[in-house]
Short mmCIF file of C-alpha atoms and ligand atoms in Angstrom, two decimals:
data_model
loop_
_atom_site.label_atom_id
_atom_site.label_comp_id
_atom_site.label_asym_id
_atom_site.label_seq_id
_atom_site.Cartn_x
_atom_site.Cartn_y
_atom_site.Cartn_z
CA UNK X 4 148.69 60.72 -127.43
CA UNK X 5 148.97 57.60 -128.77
CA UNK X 6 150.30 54.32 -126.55
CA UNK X 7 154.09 54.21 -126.32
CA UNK X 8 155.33 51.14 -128.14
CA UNK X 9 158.32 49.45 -126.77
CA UNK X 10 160.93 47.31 -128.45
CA UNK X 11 163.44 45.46 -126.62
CA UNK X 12 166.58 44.58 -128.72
CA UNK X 13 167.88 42.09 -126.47
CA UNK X 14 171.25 40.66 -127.68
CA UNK X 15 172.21 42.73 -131.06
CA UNK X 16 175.27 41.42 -133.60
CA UNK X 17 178.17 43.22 -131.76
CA UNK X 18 177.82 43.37 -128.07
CA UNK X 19 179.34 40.63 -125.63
CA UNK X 20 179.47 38.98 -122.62
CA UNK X 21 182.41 41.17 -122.03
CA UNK X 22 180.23 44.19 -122.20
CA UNK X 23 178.04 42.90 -119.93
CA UNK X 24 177.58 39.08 -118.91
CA UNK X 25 173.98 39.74 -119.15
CA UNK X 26 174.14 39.39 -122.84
CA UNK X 27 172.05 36.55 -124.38
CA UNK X 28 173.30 33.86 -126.58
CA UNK X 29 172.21 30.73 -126.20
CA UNK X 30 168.09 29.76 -126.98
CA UNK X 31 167.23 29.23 -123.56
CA UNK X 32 169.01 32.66 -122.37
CA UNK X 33 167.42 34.43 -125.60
CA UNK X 34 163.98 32.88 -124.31
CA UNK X 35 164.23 34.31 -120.50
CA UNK X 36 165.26 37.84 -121.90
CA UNK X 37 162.72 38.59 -124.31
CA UNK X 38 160.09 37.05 -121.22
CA UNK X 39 161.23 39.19 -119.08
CA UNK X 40 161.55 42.36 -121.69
CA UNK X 41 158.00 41.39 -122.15
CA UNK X 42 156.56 40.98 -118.55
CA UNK X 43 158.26 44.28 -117.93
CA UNK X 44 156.24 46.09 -120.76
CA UNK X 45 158.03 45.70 -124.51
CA UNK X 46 155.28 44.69 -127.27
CA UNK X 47 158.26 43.68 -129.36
CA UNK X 48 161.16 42.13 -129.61
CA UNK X 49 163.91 42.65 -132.11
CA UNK X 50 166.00 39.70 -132.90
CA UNK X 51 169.32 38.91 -133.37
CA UNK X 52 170.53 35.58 -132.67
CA UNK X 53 173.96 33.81 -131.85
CA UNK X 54 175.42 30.36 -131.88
CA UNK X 55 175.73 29.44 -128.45
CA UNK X 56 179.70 30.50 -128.05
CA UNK X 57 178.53 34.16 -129.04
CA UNK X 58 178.86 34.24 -132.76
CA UNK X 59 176.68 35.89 -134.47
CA UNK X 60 174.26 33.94 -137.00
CA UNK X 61 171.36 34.70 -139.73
CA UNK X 62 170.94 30.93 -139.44
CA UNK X 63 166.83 29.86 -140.43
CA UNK X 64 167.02 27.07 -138.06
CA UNK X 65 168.56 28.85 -135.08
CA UNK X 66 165.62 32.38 -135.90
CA UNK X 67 163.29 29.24 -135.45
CA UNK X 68 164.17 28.01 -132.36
CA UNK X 69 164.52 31.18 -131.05
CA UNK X 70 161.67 32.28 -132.03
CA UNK X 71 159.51 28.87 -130.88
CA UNK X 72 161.10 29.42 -127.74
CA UNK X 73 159.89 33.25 -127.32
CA UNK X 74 156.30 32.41 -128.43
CA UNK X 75 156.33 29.22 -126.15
CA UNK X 76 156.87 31.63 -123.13
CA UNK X 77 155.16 35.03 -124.51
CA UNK X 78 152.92 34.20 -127.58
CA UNK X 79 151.42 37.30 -128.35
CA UNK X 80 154.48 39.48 -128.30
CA UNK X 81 155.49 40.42 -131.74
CA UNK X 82 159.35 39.16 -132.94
CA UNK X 83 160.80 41.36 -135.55
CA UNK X 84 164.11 39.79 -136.86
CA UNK X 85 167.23 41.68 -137.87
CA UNK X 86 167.86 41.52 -141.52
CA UNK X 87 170.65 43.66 -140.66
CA UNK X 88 173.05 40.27 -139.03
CA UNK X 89 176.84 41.39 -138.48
CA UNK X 90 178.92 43.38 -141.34
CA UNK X 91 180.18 41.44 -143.44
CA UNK X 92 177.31 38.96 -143.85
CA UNK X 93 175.94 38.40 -147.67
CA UNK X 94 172.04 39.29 -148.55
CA UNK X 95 171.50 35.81 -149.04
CA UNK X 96 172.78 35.02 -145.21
CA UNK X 97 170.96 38.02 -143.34
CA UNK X 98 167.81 37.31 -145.51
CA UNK X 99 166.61 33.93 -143.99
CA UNK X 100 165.05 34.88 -141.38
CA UNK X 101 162.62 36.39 -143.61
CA UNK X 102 161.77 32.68 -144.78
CA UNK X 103 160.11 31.88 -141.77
CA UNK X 104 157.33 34.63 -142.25
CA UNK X 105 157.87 36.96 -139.01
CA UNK X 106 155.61 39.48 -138.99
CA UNK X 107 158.13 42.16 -139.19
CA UNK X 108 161.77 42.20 -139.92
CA UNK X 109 163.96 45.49 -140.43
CA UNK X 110 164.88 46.60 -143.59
CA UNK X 111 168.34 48.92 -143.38
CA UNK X 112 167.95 51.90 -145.68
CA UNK X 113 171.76 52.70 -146.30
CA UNK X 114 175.20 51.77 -145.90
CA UNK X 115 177.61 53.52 -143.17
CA UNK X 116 180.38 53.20 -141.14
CA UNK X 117 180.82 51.26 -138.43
CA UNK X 118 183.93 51.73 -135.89
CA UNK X 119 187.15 50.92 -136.80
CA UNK X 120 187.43 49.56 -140.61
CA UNK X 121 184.00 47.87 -140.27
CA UNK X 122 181.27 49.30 -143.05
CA UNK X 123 177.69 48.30 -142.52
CA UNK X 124 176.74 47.78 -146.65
CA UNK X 125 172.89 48.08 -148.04
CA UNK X 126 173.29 49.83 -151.26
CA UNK X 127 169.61 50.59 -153.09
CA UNK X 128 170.00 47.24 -155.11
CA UNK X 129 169.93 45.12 -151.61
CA UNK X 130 167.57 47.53 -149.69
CA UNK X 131 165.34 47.24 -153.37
CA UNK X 132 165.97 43.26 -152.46
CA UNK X 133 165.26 43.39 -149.08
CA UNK X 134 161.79 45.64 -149.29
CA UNK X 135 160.47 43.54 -152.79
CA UNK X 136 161.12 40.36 -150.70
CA UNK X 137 159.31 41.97 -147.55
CA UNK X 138 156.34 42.18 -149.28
CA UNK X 139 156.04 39.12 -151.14
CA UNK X 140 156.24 37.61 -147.94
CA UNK X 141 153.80 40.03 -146.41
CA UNK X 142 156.14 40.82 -143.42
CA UNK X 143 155.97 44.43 -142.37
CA UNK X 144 159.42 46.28 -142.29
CA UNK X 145 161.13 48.52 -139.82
CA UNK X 146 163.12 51.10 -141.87
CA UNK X 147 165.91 51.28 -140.16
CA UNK X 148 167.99 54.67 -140.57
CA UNK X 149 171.17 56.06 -138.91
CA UNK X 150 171.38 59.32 -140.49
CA UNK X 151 169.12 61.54 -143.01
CA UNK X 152 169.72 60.40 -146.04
CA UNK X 153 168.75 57.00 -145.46
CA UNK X 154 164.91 58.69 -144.68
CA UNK X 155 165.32 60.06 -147.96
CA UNK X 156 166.54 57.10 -149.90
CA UNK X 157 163.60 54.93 -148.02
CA UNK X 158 160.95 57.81 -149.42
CA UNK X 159 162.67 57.88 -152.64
CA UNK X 160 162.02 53.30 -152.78
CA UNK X 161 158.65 53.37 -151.21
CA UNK X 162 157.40 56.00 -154.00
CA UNK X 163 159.16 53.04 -157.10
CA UNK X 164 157.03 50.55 -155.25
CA UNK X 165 159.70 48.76 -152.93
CA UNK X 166 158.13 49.95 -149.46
CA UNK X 167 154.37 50.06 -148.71
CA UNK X 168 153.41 53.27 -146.69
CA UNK X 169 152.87 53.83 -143.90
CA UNK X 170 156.55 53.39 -143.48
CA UNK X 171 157.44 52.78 -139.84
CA UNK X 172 160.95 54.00 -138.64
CA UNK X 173 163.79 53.67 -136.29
CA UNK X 174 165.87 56.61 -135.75
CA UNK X 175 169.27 54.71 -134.50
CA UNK X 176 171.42 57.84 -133.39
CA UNK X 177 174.81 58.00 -131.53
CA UNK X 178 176.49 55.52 -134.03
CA UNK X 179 180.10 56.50 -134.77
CA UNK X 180 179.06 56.86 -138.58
CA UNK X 181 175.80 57.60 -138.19
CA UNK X 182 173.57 60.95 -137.55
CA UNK X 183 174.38 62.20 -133.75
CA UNK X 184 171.92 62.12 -130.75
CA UNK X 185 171.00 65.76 -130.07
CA UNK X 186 167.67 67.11 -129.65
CA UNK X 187 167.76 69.13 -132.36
CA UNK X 188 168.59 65.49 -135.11
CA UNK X 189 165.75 63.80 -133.65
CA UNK X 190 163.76 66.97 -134.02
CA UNK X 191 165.17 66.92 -137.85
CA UNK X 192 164.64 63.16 -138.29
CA UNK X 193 160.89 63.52 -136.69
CA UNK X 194 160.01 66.19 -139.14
CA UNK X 195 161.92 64.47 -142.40
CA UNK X 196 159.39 61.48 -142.52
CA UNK X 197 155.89 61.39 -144.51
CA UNK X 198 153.10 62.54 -143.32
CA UNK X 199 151.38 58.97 -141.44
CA UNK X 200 154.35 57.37 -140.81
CA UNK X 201 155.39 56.50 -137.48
CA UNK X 202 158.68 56.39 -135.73
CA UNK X 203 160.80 54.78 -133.05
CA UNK X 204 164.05 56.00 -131.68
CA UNK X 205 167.08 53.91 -130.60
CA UNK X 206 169.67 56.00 -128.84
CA UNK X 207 172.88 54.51 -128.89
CA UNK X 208 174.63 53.75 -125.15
CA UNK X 209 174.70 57.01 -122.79
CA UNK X 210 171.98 58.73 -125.95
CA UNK X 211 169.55 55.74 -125.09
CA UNK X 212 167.09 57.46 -122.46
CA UNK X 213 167.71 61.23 -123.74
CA UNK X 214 166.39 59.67 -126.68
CA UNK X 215 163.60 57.95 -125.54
CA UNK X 216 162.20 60.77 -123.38
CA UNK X 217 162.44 63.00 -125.95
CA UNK X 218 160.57 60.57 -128.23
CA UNK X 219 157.97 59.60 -125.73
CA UNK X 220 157.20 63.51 -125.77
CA UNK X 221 156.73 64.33 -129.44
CA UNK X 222 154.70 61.17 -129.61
CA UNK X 223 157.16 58.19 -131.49
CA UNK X 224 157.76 55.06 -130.04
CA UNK X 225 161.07 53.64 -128.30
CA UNK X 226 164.20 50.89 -128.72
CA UNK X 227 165.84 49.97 -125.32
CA UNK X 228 167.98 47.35 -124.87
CA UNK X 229 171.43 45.81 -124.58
CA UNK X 230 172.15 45.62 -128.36
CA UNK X 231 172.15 49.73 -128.27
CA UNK X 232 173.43 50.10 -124.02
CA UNK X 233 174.38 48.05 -121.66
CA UNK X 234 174.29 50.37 -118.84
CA UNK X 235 171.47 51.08 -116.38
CA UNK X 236 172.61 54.38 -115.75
CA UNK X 237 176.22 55.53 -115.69
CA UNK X 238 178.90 52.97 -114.77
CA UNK X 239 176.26 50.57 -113.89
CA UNK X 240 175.69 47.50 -115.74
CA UNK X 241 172.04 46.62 -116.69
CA UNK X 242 171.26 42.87 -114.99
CA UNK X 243 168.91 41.78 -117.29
CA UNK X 244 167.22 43.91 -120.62
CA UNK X 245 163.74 43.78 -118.36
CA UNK X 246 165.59 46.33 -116.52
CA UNK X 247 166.35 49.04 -119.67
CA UNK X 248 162.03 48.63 -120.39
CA UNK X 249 161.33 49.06 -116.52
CA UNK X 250 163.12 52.27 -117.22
CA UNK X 251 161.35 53.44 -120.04
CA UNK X 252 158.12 52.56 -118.67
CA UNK X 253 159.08 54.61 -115.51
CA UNK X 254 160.31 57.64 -117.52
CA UNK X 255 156.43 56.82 -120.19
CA UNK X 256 154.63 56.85 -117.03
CA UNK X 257 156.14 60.03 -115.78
CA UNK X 258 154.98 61.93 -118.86
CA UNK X 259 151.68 60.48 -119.51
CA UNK X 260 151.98 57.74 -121.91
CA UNK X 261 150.23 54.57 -121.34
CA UNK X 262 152.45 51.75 -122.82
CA UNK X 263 150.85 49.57 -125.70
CA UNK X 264 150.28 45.93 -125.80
CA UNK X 265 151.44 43.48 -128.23
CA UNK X 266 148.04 43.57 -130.02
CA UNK X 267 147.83 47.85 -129.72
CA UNK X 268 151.15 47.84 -131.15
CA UNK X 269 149.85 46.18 -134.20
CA UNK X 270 147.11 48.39 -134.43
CA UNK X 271 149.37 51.21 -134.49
CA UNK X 272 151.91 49.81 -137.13
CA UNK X 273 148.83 48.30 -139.04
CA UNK X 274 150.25 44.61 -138.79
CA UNK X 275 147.93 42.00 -139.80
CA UNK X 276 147.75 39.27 -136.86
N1 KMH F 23 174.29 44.67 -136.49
C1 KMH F 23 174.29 45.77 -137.43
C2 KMH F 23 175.38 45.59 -138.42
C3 KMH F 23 169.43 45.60 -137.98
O1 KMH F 23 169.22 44.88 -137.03
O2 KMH F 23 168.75 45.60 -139.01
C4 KMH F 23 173.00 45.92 -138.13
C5 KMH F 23 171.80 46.01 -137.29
C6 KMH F 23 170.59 46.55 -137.97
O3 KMH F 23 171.75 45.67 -136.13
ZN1 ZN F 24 169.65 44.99 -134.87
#
């Protein structure tokens, strides 16, 4: 089977200090997570960033020093930015990252709720936005979908011309809004995507290492990290994200999978270097 890819989403949009003191938010705490996600086996690291009081921000300038920071410590490790931000940003706000050239960013493939009165908004004219601007830029995009539909709407765009194949995927399951985290969805999200694609699987807190066994056995790729869970295991608090990708190496290494490198994972996801 192929090598398990690992991505570490280290701080997310939503999670807090309160959830776990762990939580990065300043450039310098961004820096030693993602260093030590890396050293402890993730080939990349999804992005959000935050002001340094915690609030979330799409902010160029703050992406760049973040990222300079991660690529001073780790430079081959591959940064994938949100383009997702917090609800309630505009396109125009959650879209600068992409102005720095990363070589992947996520592209969000529907619109759904998200706790409370909170909506998470990409109709097709933003995700058509979002994937035309991807590849002008040449930046390869993570389709990011939290139910069915969003598969189907990302097929749909990428046969009009708005998403080169092969598509890669991230199955985020367990949100209150979203598709649930049984065996049998991921089974039905696995089997829903074209032929060549590839997928990962983010499992949303107690769903995150069902999830990511069951993905390291039918052969996709895995999301760990404090933006999905906080928690080690249950009732525990995770010290650092390094510890969520020890786990998923452990739980890789128990079934066979070798885990990839920064460089293998951009031979699987065909990223240019
Ligand atoms: N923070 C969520 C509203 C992404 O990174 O593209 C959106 C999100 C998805 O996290
Ligand atoms: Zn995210």
């Amino acid at each position: 089977m192929e090598k398990l890819i690992i991505t570490a989403a280290i701080c997310g949009a939503e999670v807090t200090k309160e959830h776990n003191p762990a939580i990065p938010y300043t450039v310098q705490e961004i820096g030693d997570e993602a260093e030590k996600a890396y050293k402890a086996g993730a080939s990349i690291i999804h992005l959000h960033v935050r002001e340094d009081d915690g609030t979330p921000t799409q902010s160029k300038e703050r992406f760049k020093a973040c990222i300079d920071e991660i690529k001073k410590r780790c430079p081959d490790v591959i940064v994938q930015p949100s383009t997702g931000g917090a609800v309630g940003m505009t396109n125009a706000e959650r879209l600068q990252p992409t102005e720095l050239k990363p070589e992947m960013a996520t592209l969000d493939c529907g619109t759904c709720n998200f706790g409370g009165d909170e909506i998470f908004v990409n109709t097709e004219n933003t995700i058509k936005e979002f994937g035309e601007k991807m590849i002008a830029l040449g930046i390869k995009p993570e389709v990011e979908v939290f139910d069915k539909g969003m598969i189907d709407m990302a097929k749909r765009l990428c046969k009009k011309g708005y998403i080169k194949t092969p598509m890669h995927f991230n199955f985020v399951m367990g949100v209150n809004g979203g598709i649930s985290a049984e065996p049998r969805d991921l089974v039905f999200m696995a089997g829903s995507i074209p032929e060549g694609s590839t997928f990962t699987v983010s499992g949303i807190g107690r769903n995150q290492f069902p999830m990511a066994a069951m993905a390291i056995l039918m052969g996709g790729h895995v999301r760990v990290g404090f933006e999905d869970n906080v928690y080690l295991s249950k009732g525990v608090l995770a010290k650092s994200n390094a510890e969520l990708v020890e786990k998923a190496v452990r739980l890789a290494k128990e079934f066979g999978r070798e885990i990839a490198t920064p460089d293998e994972a951009r031979e699987i996801l065909g990223l240019k270097k």
